XYZ file of C-alpha atoms in Angstrom:
386
model
C -0.149 -0.278 0.130
C 1.525 3.331 -1.500
C 0.776 6.098 1.319
C 1.839 8.605 -1.171
C -1.211 11.161 -2.824
C -0.624 11.089 -6.638
C -1.012 14.230 -8.244
C -4.809 14.234 -9.917
C -5.267 12.306 -6.100
C -3.924 15.885 -4.863
C -5.929 17.468 -7.134
C -9.398 15.505 -6.971
C -8.473 17.082 -2.973
C -8.526 20.359 -4.037
C -11.638 20.600 -5.922
C -13.671 19.245 -3.283
C -12.111 21.324 -0.955
C -12.603 24.516 -3.264
C -16.022 23.621 -4.188
C -17.143 22.059 -0.435
C -15.891 25.715 0.700
C -18.687 27.472 -2.355
C -21.281 25.347 -1.537
C -21.425 24.168 2.168
C -24.525 26.084 4.639
C -23.141 28.955 6.225
C -25.091 28.182 9.543
C -26.104 24.298 10.281
C -29.072 22.745 9.458
C -32.397 21.923 11.535
C -31.797 18.153 12.762
C -32.922 15.581 9.861
C -36.032 14.311 12.143
C -38.282 17.119 11.676
C -39.995 17.798 8.720
C -38.310 21.236 7.673
C -34.602 19.843 8.432
C -35.809 16.735 6.343
C -36.234 18.905 4.029
C -33.356 20.822 4.762
C -30.961 18.323 4.264
C -32.931 17.143 0.934
C -32.219 20.497 -0.627
C -28.737 20.258 -0.067
C -28.231 16.280 -1.391
C -29.597 18.283 -4.961
C -27.110 20.929 -4.380
C -24.065 17.872 -4.394
C -25.324 16.308 -7.298
C -25.614 19.193 -8.883
C -21.880 18.900 -7.643
C -21.274 15.649 -9.129
C -20.225 14.946 -5.949
C -23.463 12.877 -3.983
C -21.905 9.646 -4.464
C -18.683 9.901 -6.813
C -17.390 6.291 -6.011
C -20.909 5.661 -8.329
C -20.764 5.584 -12.515
C -21.669 8.713 -14.022
C -25.251 7.010 -15.715
C -25.864 6.579 -12.195
C -25.144 10.077 -10.219
C -21.555 9.458 -9.413
C -18.294 10.213 -11.043
C -16.601 7.416 -11.397
C -13.881 7.251 -8.572
C -12.440 4.989 -7.480
C -12.263 4.137 -3.637
C -9.160 6.041 -2.512
C -10.728 9.184 -3.734
C -14.451 8.922 -1.897
C -11.886 8.607 1.018
C -10.549 11.739 0.076
C -13.559 13.057 -0.626
C -15.214 11.855 2.730
C -11.938 13.994 4.787
C -12.859 16.747 2.690
C -16.416 16.413 3.101
C -16.184 15.971 7.480
C -13.409 18.539 7.303
C -15.566 20.969 5.361
C -18.024 20.457 8.886
C -20.745 19.930 6.088
C -24.509 18.802 6.605
C -24.978 14.754 7.385
C -26.525 13.347 4.670
C -30.485 12.512 5.435
C -31.134 9.678 2.507
C -27.596 7.406 4.366
C -29.453 4.483 4.091
C -29.800 4.633 0.353
C -26.613 5.977 -0.920
C -24.518 3.774 1.504
C -26.467 0.788 1.578
C -29.023 -0.218 -0.824
C -27.682 1.741 -3.495
C -24.202 -0.697 -3.491
C -26.475 -3.561 -2.939
C -28.333 -2.479 -6.330
C -25.785 -2.336 -7.895
C -24.382 -5.354 -6.891
C -28.162 -7.201 -6.937
C -30.460 -5.612 -9.245
C -31.458 -5.657 -12.395
C -30.462 -2.775 -15.940
C -33.982 -1.204 -15.790
C -33.663 -1.498 -11.260
C -30.358 0.099 -11.575
C -31.656 2.835 -13.853
C -34.709 2.952 -12.013
C -33.528 3.661 -8.173
C -30.099 4.732 -8.713
C -30.357 8.726 -9.989
C -33.000 9.710 -7.637
C -30.885 8.420 -5.184
C -28.142 9.859 -5.904
C -30.218 13.529 -5.758
C -32.599 12.189 -2.964
C -35.704 12.966 -5.119
C -36.104 9.615 -3.877
C -35.224 9.098 0.255
C -34.524 5.328 1.611
C -36.048 4.019 5.507
C -34.228 0.900 6.408
C -37.001 -1.865 7.166
C -35.076 -4.436 8.722
C -36.065 -4.964 12.417
C -39.838 -6.268 13.534
C -41.695 -6.414 17.051
C -40.147 -9.830 16.756
C -37.198 -9.619 14.895
C -34.778 -6.793 15.600
C -30.992 -8.068 15.616
C -32.763 -11.565 14.757
C -33.352 -10.957 11.099
C -33.930 -14.796 10.520
C -36.926 -14.030 12.760
C -38.669 -11.945 10.174
C -42.872 -13.003 10.214
C -44.251 -10.013 7.893
C -44.970 -11.667 4.505
C -45.233 -10.424 0.704
C -47.010 -13.413 -1.101
C -47.292 -13.707 -4.831
C -50.508 -12.870 -6.392
C -49.600 -12.378 -10.184
C -47.902 -9.818 -10.968
C -46.811 -8.903 -7.512
C -46.982 -9.328 -3.883
C -49.884 -8.581 -1.505
C -47.623 -7.179 1.644
C -49.445 -7.747 5.234
C -46.852 -6.848 8.725
C -44.859 -4.960 10.475
C -41.788 -3.136 10.619
C -40.276 -0.816 13.583
C -37.329 1.344 14.420
C -37.219 2.110 10.553
C -34.704 4.474 10.381
C -35.432 7.552 8.811
C -38.650 6.048 8.320
C -41.076 9.064 9.052
C -40.430 11.310 6.511
C -39.054 9.022 4.001
C -40.245 8.022 0.057
C -39.329 4.434 -0.027
C -38.125 1.545 2.253
C -36.015 -1.246 0.908
C -36.605 -4.528 3.627
C -37.253 -8.658 3.641
C -39.977 -10.965 4.037
C -41.239 -13.913 4.120
C -42.859 -14.952 0.604
C -43.010 -18.958 1.239
C -44.809 -19.081 4.924
C -43.787 -22.641 5.293
C -40.385 -21.101 5.711
C -38.525 -20.896 9.119
C -35.281 -18.437 10.104
C -33.522 -17.232 6.819
C -35.336 -19.406 4.278
C -38.444 -18.247 1.855
C -37.105 -14.614 2.825
C -37.268 -12.370 -0.245
C -35.758 -8.713 -0.433
C -38.626 -5.541 -1.167
C -38.444 -2.312 -2.237
C -41.648 -0.665 -1.770
C -42.872 2.977 -1.776
C -44.476 4.312 1.344
C -47.641 6.056 0.012
C -49.109 3.213 -1.720
C -52.513 1.713 -0.229
C -52.292 -0.002 2.939
C -49.478 1.444 4.108
C -49.485 3.574 7.611
C -46.202 4.899 8.839
C -46.424 6.172 12.631
C -42.973 7.991 13.690
C -41.594 6.158 16.873
C -39.669 9.442 19.135
C -35.832 9.363 20.351
C -34.199 10.141 23.017
C -33.931 13.702 21.783
C -38.158 13.103 21.458
C -37.480 13.897 16.894
C -38.534 10.969 15.252
C -35.731 9.427 13.834
C -37.717 5.996 13.012
C -41.267 4.568 12.653
C -43.148 1.527 12.844
C -43.917 1.066 9.214
C -47.915 -0.779 9.486
C -48.666 -2.735 6.146
C -51.817 -4.130 5.049
C -52.321 -5.960 1.575
C -49.941 -3.677 0.363
C -49.922 -4.478 -3.174
C -46.088 -4.228 -4.687
C -45.603 -5.210 -8.383
C -42.737 -8.079 -8.853
C -40.322 -6.359 -10.783
C -39.205 -4.502 -7.011
C -37.985 -7.660 -5.631
C -34.612 -7.279 -5.483
C -32.504 -10.862 -6.114
C -34.356 -14.052 -6.495
C -37.810 -14.680 -4.760
C -36.489 -16.803 -1.541
C -33.120 -15.443 -1.568
C -33.496 -12.822 -0.108
C -31.128 -13.200 2.695
C -28.382 -13.016 0.753
C -29.335 -9.949 -0.774
C -30.064 -8.849 3.284
C -26.347 -9.612 3.911
C -24.752 -7.520 1.028
C -26.346 -5.002 2.708
C -25.303 -5.935 6.584
C -21.770 -6.081 4.764
C -21.853 -2.566 3.004
C -23.124 -0.967 6.968
C -21.096 -2.723 8.731
C -17.929 -2.216 6.772
C -16.784 0.600 4.229
C -19.565 2.399 3.209
C -21.398 4.353 6.325
C -19.022 5.125 8.801
C -16.049 6.166 6.812
C -12.682 6.891 8.639
C -13.132 10.908 8.505
C -16.023 10.939 10.753
C -14.224 9.529 13.532
C -10.470 11.895 13.476
C -13.357 14.859 11.872
C -14.478 13.907 16.201
C -11.366 13.393 17.343
C -10.328 16.741 16.474
C -13.134 18.404 17.721
C -11.764 16.287 20.986
C -8.460 17.588 20.369
C -9.610 21.859 20.688
C -12.117 20.689 23.103
C -9.076 19.729 25.626
C -6.872 21.975 24.425
C -9.322 24.890 26.264
C -9.986 22.774 29.012
C -6.326 21.728 29.696
C -6.378 23.436 33.459
C -9.450 22.206 35.034
C -9.139 18.304 32.953
C -8.984 15.553 35.280
C -6.122 13.595 35.797
C -5.773 10.855 32.727
C -8.033 12.730 30.358
C -4.998 14.033 27.903
C -3.930 9.972 28.000
C -7.830 9.038 26.539
C -7.690 12.418 24.540
C -4.710 10.917 22.832
C -5.863 7.529 22.591
C -8.902 7.936 20.638
C -6.822 10.697 18.182
C -4.625 7.199 17.455
C -7.433 4.510 17.487
C -8.667 6.821 14.911
C -5.426 7.303 13.049
C -5.734 3.650 13.265
C -8.666 3.041 12.112
C -8.027 5.349 9.012
C -4.399 2.974 8.275
C -6.412 -0.035 8.349
C -9.569 1.532 5.900
C -6.874 2.673 3.274
C -4.966 -0.944 3.554
C -8.147 -2.681 3.062
C -9.681 -0.475 -0.066
C -6.644 -1.526 -1.020
C -6.766 -5.042 -0.970
C -10.363 -3.886 -2.611
C -8.549 -2.128 -5.460
C -6.442 -5.252 -6.391
C -9.632 -7.310 -6.764
C -10.750 -8.927 -2.892
C -14.590 -8.405 -1.655
C -14.475 -7.388 2.331
C -15.840 -10.187 4.489
C -16.412 -11.682 7.955
C -14.073 -8.290 9.112
C -17.063 -6.151 7.934
C -17.881 -7.158 11.600
C -14.813 -6.490 13.037
C -15.201 -2.643 11.583
C -18.208 -2.637 12.982
C -16.804 -2.641 17.010
C -13.802 -0.515 16.407
C -15.449 1.798 14.941
C -19.284 2.133 17.348
C -17.476 1.828 20.176
C -14.423 4.877 19.203
C -18.157 7.267 18.415
C -18.928 6.463 22.514
C -15.650 6.656 24.314
C -15.014 9.911 22.508
C -18.781 11.640 22.958
C -18.112 10.069 26.928
C -14.788 11.456 26.995
C -16.263 15.502 25.905
C -19.201 15.283 27.890
C -16.258 14.663 30.506
C -14.417 17.582 29.762
C -17.423 19.625 30.136
C -18.434 18.293 32.966
C -22.152 19.433 34.332
C -22.534 21.692 30.950
C -22.126 18.162 28.915
C -25.740 17.648 29.479
C -27.204 21.035 28.299
C -28.426 21.192 24.651
C -26.325 23.592 22.749
C -29.243 26.020 22.906
C -29.579 26.420 26.517
C -28.125 29.499 28.235
C -25.274 28.777 29.711
C -24.268 26.142 26.882
C -21.217 27.698 25.897
C -19.143 25.458 24.340
C -20.331 22.238 24.586
C -21.919 22.279 21.161
C -23.238 19.171 19.415
C -21.621 16.939 22.252
C -24.650 15.791 23.514
C -26.182 15.600 20.491
C -23.296 13.093 19.405
C -23.692 11.033 22.756
C -27.092 10.037 22.375
C -26.209 8.967 18.738
C -23.349 7.782 19.694
C -25.362 5.126 22.521
C -27.103 3.298 19.357
C -23.850 2.545 17.939
C -23.330 -0.933 19.123
C -27.256 -1.798 18.665
C -27.451 -0.975 15.337
C -26.527 -2.272 12.217
C -26.559 -5.906 14.363
C -25.852 -5.030 17.757
C -21.562 -5.869 19.002
C -22.401 -8.902 20.655
C -23.289 -10.993 17.227
C -20.518 -9.162 15.560
C -18.096 -10.920 18.423
C -20.207 -14.009 17.328
C -19.558 -13.394 13.813
C -16.185 -12.773 14.326
C -15.298 -15.776 17.074
C -17.475 -18.956 14.384
C -16.666 -17.145 10.707
C -12.526 -15.396 11.983
C -11.482 -17.007 14.891
C -13.055 -21.541 13.974
C -14.989 -21.414 17.664
C -17.371 -23.769 17.736
C -20.396 -22.058 18.197
C -21.784 -21.305 21.806
């Protein structure tokens, strides 16, 4: 792996930095867990798409610019360095999009990917059900074939972005007699169809970051099936691999948090408790280590390798690092760390509390870290199933 950038990569970084400098909103957007903020973030995605930066590694015909993964890492570093808004359509562009690239038909790629890149269609994730959270093989919602349609019945819950999204992707049981991961099919569901009811779920901050989605005799065209009927588990595992591995959480996200943590420590070094300095340095080192590991992974991918079970290692590492950095920030801020940014005495608390509340979910979403440790034990270390 060559750790030096080529002149072309340096030029790309300069181009991205200049464009972001000219286009990133001067004021932070409202949370995309509000209706107003959701639409403001969708508009930002339109701006990104118009500039050719919606999803740089995608092919040009699908709304990308044909960049390779190293250039994507460079783009992400500049994106976070610029303080650009969060990506409201991350379920689509980082998770479903790569899955459609791998399993979609030519018609599906042409139909869904450009609208996804432009955020004309924002996607909700429909994995969990009331009795099938991290255990996706226990999914009970059904999609029964009726001519050219599937008739879907059941309930999805904890659907990320579900409160305001346009579409939902998820698995449904197309063989009612099947069990566990057999007989499941991956289906793309418009959320404006008759029979769909969306009920927002409040997060810790009170905003509807999730939703329950009730599906009552919802008729979805068979052409919305992704992959073969009954083979949804295989398709979903590809999506989960993208979520746990490379795309959803680029190292730039954690490098930027580490830089902010260092700045916070410097501002409060005089009153910091013993051991905080060493903890901050350790977090910065871990963020840099994750970056180097990701560059190594990308180099392997560009040489033809694929991401396998090691995605579980990534997921545990970044989720626990993110939580640790926010815990240390709140420790530095002491009592003021419990204040929201708009509180009269908030001062420099910034978004640390918001970040901490979200970081708490890191060890849970994308498959709990307990499940990831089981995967590592069985598939990487070769240990027997417990």
